XYZ file of C-alpha atoms in Angstrom:
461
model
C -9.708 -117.204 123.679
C -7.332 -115.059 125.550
C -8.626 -112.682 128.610
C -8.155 -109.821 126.810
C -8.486 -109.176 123.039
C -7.975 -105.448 123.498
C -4.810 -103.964 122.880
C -2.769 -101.976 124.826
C -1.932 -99.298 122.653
C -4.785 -96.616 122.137
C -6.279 -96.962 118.741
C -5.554 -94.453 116.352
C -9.611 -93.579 115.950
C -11.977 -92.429 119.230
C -15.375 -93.343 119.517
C -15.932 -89.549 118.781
C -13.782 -89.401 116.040
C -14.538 -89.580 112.264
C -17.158 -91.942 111.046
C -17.835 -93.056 114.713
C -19.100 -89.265 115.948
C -22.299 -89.155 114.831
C -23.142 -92.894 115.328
C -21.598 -92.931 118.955
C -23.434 -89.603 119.799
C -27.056 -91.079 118.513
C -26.732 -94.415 120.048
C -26.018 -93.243 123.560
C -28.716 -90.567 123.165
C -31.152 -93.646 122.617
C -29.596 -95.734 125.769
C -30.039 -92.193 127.736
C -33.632 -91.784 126.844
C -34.676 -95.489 127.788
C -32.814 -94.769 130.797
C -34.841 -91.381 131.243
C -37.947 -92.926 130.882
C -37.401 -96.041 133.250
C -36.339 -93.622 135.808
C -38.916 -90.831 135.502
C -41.984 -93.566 135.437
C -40.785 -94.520 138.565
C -41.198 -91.000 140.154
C -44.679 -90.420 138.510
C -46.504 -93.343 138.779
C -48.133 -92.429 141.686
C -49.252 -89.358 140.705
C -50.415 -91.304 137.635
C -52.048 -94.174 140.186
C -53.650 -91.576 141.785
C -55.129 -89.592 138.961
C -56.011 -93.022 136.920
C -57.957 -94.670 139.901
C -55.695 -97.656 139.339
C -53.561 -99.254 142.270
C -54.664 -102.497 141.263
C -52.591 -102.295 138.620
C -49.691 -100.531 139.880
C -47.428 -103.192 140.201
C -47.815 -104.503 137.008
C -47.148 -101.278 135.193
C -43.539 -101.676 136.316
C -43.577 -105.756 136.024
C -45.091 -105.630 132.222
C -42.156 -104.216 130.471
C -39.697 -106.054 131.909
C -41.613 -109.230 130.966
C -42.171 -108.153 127.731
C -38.796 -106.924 127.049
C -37.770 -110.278 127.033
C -39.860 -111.209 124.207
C -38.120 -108.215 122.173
C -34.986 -109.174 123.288
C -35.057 -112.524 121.508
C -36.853 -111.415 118.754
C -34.274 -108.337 117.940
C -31.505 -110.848 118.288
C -32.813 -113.537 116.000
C -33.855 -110.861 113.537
C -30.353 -109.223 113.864
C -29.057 -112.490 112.850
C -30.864 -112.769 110.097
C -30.829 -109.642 108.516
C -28.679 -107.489 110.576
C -29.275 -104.432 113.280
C -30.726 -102.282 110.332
C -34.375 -103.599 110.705
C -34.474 -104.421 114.465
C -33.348 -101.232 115.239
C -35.974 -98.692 113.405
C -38.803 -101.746 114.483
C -37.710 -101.114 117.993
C -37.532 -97.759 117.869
C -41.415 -97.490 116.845
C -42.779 -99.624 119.371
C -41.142 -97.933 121.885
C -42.438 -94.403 120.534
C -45.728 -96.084 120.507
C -45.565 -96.870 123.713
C -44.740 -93.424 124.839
C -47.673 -92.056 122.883
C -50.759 -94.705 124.375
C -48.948 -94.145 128.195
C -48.886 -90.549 127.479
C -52.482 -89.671 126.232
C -54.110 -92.612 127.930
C -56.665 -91.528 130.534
C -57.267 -94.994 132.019
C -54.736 -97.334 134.231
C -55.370 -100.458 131.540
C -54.550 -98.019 128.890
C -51.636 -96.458 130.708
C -50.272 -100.412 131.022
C -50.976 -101.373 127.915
C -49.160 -98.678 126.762
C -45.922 -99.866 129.421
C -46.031 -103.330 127.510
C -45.451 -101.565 123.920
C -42.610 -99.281 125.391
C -41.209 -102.671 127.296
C -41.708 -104.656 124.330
C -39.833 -102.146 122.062
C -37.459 -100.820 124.723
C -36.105 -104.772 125.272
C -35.305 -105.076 120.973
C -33.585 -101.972 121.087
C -30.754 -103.032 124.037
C -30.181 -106.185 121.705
C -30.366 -104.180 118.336
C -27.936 -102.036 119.708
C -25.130 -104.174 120.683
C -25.153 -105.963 117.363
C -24.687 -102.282 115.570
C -21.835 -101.795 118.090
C -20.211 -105.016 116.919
C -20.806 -104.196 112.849
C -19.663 -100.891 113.333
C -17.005 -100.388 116.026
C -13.774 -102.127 115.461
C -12.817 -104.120 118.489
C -10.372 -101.819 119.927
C -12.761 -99.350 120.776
C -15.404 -102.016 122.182
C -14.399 -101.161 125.925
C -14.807 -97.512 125.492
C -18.502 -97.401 123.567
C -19.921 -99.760 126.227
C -18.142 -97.435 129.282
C -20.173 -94.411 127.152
C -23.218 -96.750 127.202
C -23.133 -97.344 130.838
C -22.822 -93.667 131.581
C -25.925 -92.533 129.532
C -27.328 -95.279 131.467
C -26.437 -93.476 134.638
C -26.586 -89.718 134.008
C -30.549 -90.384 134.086
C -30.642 -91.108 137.792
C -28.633 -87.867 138.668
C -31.052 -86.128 136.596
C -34.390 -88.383 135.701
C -36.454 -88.459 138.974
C -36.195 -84.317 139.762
C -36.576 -83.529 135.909
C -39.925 -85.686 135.671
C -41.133 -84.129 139.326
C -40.818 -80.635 137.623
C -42.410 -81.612 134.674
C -45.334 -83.670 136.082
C -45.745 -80.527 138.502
C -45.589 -77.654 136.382
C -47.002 -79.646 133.156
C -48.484 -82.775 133.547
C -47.309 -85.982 133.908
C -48.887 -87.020 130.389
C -45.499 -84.764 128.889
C -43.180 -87.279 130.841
C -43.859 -89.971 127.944
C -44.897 -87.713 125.274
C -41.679 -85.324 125.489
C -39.473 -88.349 125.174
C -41.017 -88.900 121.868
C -39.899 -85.172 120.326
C -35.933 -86.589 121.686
C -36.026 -89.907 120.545
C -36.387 -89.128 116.560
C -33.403 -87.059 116.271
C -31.178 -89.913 118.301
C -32.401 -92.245 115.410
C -32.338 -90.034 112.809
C -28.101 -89.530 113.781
C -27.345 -93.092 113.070
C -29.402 -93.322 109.982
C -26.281 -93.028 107.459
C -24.752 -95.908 109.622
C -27.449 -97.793 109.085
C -28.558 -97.729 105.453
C -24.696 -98.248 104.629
C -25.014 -101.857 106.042
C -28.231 -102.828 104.303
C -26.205 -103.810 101.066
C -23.944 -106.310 103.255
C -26.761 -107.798 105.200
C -28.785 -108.494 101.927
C -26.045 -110.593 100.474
C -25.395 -112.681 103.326
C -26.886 -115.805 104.178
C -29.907 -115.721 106.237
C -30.486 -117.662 110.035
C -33.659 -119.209 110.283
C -36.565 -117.717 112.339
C -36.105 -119.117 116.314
C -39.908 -119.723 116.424
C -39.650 -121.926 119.531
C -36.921 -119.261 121.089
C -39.728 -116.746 121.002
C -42.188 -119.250 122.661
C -39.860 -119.850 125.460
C -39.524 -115.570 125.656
C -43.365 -115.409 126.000
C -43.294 -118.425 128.570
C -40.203 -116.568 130.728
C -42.160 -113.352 130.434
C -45.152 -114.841 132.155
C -42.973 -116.304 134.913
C -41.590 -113.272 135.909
C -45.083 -111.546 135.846
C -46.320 -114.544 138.122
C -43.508 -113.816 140.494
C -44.046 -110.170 140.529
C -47.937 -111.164 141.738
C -47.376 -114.183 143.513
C -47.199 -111.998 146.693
C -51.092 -110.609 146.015
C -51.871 -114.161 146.129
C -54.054 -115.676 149.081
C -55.900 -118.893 148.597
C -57.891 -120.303 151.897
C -56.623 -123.529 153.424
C -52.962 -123.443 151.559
C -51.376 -121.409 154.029
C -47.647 -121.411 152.088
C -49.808 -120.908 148.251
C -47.279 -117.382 148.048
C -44.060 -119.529 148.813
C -45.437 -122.562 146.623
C -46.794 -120.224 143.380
C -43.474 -117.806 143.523
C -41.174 -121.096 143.364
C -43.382 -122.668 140.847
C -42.809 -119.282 138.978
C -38.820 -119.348 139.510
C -39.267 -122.515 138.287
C -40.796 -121.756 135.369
C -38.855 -119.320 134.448
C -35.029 -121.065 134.924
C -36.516 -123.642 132.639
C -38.037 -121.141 129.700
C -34.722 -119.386 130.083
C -32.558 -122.229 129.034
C -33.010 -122.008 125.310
C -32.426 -118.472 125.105
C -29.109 -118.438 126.488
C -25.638 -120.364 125.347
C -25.462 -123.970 126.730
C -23.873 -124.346 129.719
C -25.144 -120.820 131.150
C -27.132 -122.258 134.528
C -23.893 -124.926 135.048
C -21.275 -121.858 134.548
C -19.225 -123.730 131.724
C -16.690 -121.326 131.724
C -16.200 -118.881 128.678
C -19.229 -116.933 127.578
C -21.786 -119.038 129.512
C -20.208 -117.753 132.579
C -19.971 -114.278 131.376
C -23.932 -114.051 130.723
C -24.371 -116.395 134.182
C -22.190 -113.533 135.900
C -23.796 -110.947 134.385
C -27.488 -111.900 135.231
C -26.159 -112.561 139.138
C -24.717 -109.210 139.505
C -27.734 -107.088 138.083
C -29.768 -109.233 140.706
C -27.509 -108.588 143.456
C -27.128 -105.065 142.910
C -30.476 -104.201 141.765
C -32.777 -106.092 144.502
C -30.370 -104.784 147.336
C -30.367 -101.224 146.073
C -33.856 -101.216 145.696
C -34.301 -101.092 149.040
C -31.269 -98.952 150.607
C -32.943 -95.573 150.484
C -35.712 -97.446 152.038
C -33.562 -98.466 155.170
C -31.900 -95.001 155.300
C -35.630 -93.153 155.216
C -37.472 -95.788 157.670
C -34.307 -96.862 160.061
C -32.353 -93.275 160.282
C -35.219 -90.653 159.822
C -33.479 -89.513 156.489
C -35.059 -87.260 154.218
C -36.149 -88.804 150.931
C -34.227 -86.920 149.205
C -31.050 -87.190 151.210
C -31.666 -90.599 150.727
C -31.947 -90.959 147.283
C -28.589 -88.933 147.464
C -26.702 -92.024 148.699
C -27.803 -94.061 144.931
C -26.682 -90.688 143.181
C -23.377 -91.600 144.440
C -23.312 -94.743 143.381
C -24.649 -94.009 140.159
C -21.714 -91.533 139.440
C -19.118 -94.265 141.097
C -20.266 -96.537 138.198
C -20.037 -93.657 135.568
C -16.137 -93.506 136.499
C -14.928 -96.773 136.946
C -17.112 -97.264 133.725
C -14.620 -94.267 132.247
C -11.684 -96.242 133.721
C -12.161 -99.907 132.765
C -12.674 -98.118 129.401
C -9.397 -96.154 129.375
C -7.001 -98.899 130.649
C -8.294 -101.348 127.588
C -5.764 -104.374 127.788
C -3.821 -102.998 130.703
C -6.590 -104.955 133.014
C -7.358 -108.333 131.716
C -10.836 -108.658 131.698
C -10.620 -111.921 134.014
C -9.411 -109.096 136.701
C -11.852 -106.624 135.715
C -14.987 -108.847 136.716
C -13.424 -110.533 139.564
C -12.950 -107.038 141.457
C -16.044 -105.523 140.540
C -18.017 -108.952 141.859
C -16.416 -109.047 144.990
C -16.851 -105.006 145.301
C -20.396 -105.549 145.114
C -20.807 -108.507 147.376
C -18.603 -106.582 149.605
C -21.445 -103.534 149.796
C -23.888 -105.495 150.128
C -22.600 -107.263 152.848
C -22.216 -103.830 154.755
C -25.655 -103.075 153.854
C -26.982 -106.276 155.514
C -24.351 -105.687 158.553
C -25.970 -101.844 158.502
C -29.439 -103.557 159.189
C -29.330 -106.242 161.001
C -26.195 -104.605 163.607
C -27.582 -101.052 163.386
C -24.459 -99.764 162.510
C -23.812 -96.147 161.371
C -25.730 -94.947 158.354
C -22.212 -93.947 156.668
C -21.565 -97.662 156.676
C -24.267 -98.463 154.040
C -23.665 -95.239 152.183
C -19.760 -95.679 151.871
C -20.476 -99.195 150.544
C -22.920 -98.292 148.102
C -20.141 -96.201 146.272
C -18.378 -99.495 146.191
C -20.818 -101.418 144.555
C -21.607 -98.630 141.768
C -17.614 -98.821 141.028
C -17.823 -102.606 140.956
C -20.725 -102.907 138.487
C -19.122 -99.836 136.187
C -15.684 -101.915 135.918
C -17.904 -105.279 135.332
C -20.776 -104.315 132.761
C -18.346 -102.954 130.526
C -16.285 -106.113 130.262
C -18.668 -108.458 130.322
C -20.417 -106.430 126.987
C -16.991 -106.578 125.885
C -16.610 -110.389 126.289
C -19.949 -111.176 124.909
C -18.667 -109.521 121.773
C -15.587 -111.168 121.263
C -16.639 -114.541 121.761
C -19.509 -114.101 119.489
C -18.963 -114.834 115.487
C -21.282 -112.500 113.162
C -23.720 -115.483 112.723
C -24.540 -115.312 116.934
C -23.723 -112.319 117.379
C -27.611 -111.239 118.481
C -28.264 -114.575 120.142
C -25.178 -113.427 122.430
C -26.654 -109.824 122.678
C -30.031 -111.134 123.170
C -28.711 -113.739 125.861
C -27.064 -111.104 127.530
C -30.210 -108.695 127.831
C -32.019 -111.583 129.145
C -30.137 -112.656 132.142
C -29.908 -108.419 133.178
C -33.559 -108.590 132.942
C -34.726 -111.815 134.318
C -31.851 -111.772 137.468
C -33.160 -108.108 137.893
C -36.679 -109.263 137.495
C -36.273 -112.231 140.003
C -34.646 -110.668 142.850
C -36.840 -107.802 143.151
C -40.090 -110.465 142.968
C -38.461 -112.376 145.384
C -36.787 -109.961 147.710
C -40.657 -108.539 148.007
C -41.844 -111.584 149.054
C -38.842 -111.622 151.574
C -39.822 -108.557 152.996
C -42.806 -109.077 153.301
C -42.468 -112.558 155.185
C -40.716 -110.791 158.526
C -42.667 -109.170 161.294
C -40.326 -106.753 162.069
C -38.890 -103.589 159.681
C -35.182 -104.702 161.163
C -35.890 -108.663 159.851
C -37.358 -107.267 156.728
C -34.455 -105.146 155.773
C -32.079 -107.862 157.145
C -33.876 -110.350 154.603
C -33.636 -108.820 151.883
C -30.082 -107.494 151.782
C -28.990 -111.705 153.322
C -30.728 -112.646 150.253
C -28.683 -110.099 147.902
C -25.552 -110.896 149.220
C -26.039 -114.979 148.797
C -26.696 -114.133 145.342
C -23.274 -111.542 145.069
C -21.586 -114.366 146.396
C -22.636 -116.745 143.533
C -21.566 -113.837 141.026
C -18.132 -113.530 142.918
C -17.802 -117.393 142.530
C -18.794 -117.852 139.161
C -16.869 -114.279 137.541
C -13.325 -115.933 137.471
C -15.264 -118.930 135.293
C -15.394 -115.901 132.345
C -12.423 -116.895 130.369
C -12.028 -120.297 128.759
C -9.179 -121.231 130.624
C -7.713 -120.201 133.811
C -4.417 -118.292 133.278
């Protein structure tokens, strides 16, 4: 396979052109919404806490639908596979309204998280259900620029998510955080409808891929590893003075070797091709997401900054990745996508690096902040491609295996580096060693993706 398989001309049809308007317009309302709602959860919940009489079970209202968006993930993409992105799609869409409605009218913490898991559950199928309409629908040419629209409604929601669901919890109630979402998400479906009953006729007469039974076993297995990282920390058994260390690496453990089926072979040894685009793709959401985690963090308790001046600094990162996103898209075959993930690794291990320089040297705020902007543009001209890639090395028969593979390593490397930069943190006795520990530990694993990203095309040019 050839770096690129875009072409260099523009093709003669947008993504908001003909056929493609109405589709293109509904599926990034839906990725805007999920990206609404992850954001605007994490502004509320402890108001929600709070109200609910349930810290207990705080972490775990943010830890459950991760985990159980794996197990949608897998399922969406062997369904897809089976049937097509007709069925997955609407399936995912309900549990994830469901969700919304039990968070939104629950009046007890366990009803609040059992809610989360629904909404997780659903929210994880509809990524994967998603990227296998993309691939019936979209002709190849316009791959790069659906998945540059994709990462911006992924991104608009942090300009706009946390203050929206502030002012709504305030002036409202927070219950109208999940249960307005609801009244937005039916129209978004009810766009790509036409799209979707106009492949049910194909699907039916094709030939059908057996159900992954032991797939979904290992989903359910990785899904408790991650939740017994996320709570490995709360763990404190007399006379085992290392039982955190011991249970979170039993957990990492676990969940490296439940993750092996669900993703191409050759993924964990970056064969290169597609197993090191899904390898790269998993290392870069951990690097970016467990150092940025924790940057408004150093800004607030190292520089006095305002939370809100803080939060500031991931704004502009968030609109750094919306343009490079916009970019990558626009230059199609004019950057080889071998290029396009090389830079945008080694833009992101570059920030972090000035991050963990920021903290452990005290250097200038504007240090950390300047980088930051960095590693936005470097994951907006990397996600893109490596969607892209996973696309165009897939055939119609793996095509959601691929998606679902590629869902899986955003949200277990996400899911691992924040359980284990917490337990990082939280190992140091000072806030400088803290802050120094975590962002050390992001940039070994920005490294790894800056290694591995040149692995992403079959052969090196």
């Amino acid at each position: 396979m050839q770096d690129s398989v875009v072409p260099a001309t523009r093709p003669a049809a947008g993504i908001l052109r003909g056929q493609f308007l109405w589709v293109t317009v509904g599926t990034c309302a839906l990725v805007f919404l999920a990206a609404f709602e992850s954001l605007a959860v994490t502004t509320i919940m402890p108001l929600v806490s709070r109200g609910l009489g349930g810290a207990n079970l705080y972490a775990l209202a943010f830890a459950g639908p991760l985990a159980t968006g794996v197990i949608g993930m897998v399922a969406a993409g062997n369904w897809s596979d089976r049937r097509g992105p007709t069925a997955p799609l609407y399936t995912s869409v309900a549990l994830f309204v469901a969700g919304l409605l039990i968070a939104g009218t629950s009046v007890s913490m366990p009803a609040l998280v059992t809610g989360r898991l629904v909404q997780g559950l659903g929210g994880g199928a509809l990524t994967v259900a998603l990227y296998v309409l993309v691939a019936r629908i979209y002709p190849g040419a316009l791959h790069p620029r659906i998945f540059a629209a994709f990462s911006a409604a992924w991104v608009v929601p942090s300009l706009v998510g946390p203050f929206a669901a502030g002012i709504v919890a305030q002036v409202f109630s927070w219950h109208w955080v999940f249960l307005g979402v609801v009244g937005l998400v039916v129209p978004a479906l009810a766009m790509i409808a036409p799209v979707l009953r106009s492949l049910a006729p194909e699907v039916a007469e094709a030939g059908m891929t057996p159900w992954a039974v032991g797939r979904l076993a290992w989903a359910a297995l990785a899904a408790v590893a991650v939740l017994g990282l996320n709570l490995s920390a709360e763990v404190d058994i007399p006379g085992i003075p290392a039982a955190t260390a011991v249970l979170a690496a039993a957990a990492v453990g676990v969940a490296l070797l439940a993750v092996r089926p669900l993703v191409p072979h050759g993924t964990l040894t970056a064969r290169r091709g597609l197993p090191s685009v899904i390898l790269t793709r998993g290392l870069a959401s951990a690097a970016f997401f467990g150092a940025e985690v924790y940057l408004p963090y150093l800004l607030i308790e190292q520089y006095a900054f305002s939370p809100t001046f803080a939060g500031l600094t991931l704004t502009a990162g968030a609109l750094a990745w919306a343009g490079a996103s916009a970019v990558q898209g626009r230059l199609g075959g004019r950057l080889p996508h071998r290029t396009a993930v090389g830079i945008g690794a080694l833009m992101v291990l570059a920030a972090v690096v000035l991050a963990l320089a920021t903290a452990a040297l005290h250097w200038p705020a504007a240090v950390a902040i300047a980088g930051w902007i960095f590693a936005g543009g470097g994951m907006g001209l990397l996600y893109p491609r490596l969607s892209v890639m996973t696309l165009a090395l897939s055939s119609k028969e793996n095509e959601g295996f691929n998606s679902s593979a590629m869902s899986i390593s955003d949200s277990l490397g996400g899911a691992l580096a924040l359980a284990t930069t917490g337990i990082v943190f939280a190992a140091f006795t000072t806030t400088a060693g803290s802050f120094a520990g975590v962002f050390g530990l992001a940039a070994v694993v920005a490294a790894a993706a800056a290694i591995v990203a040149p692995r992403v095309t079959a052969k090196a040019p």
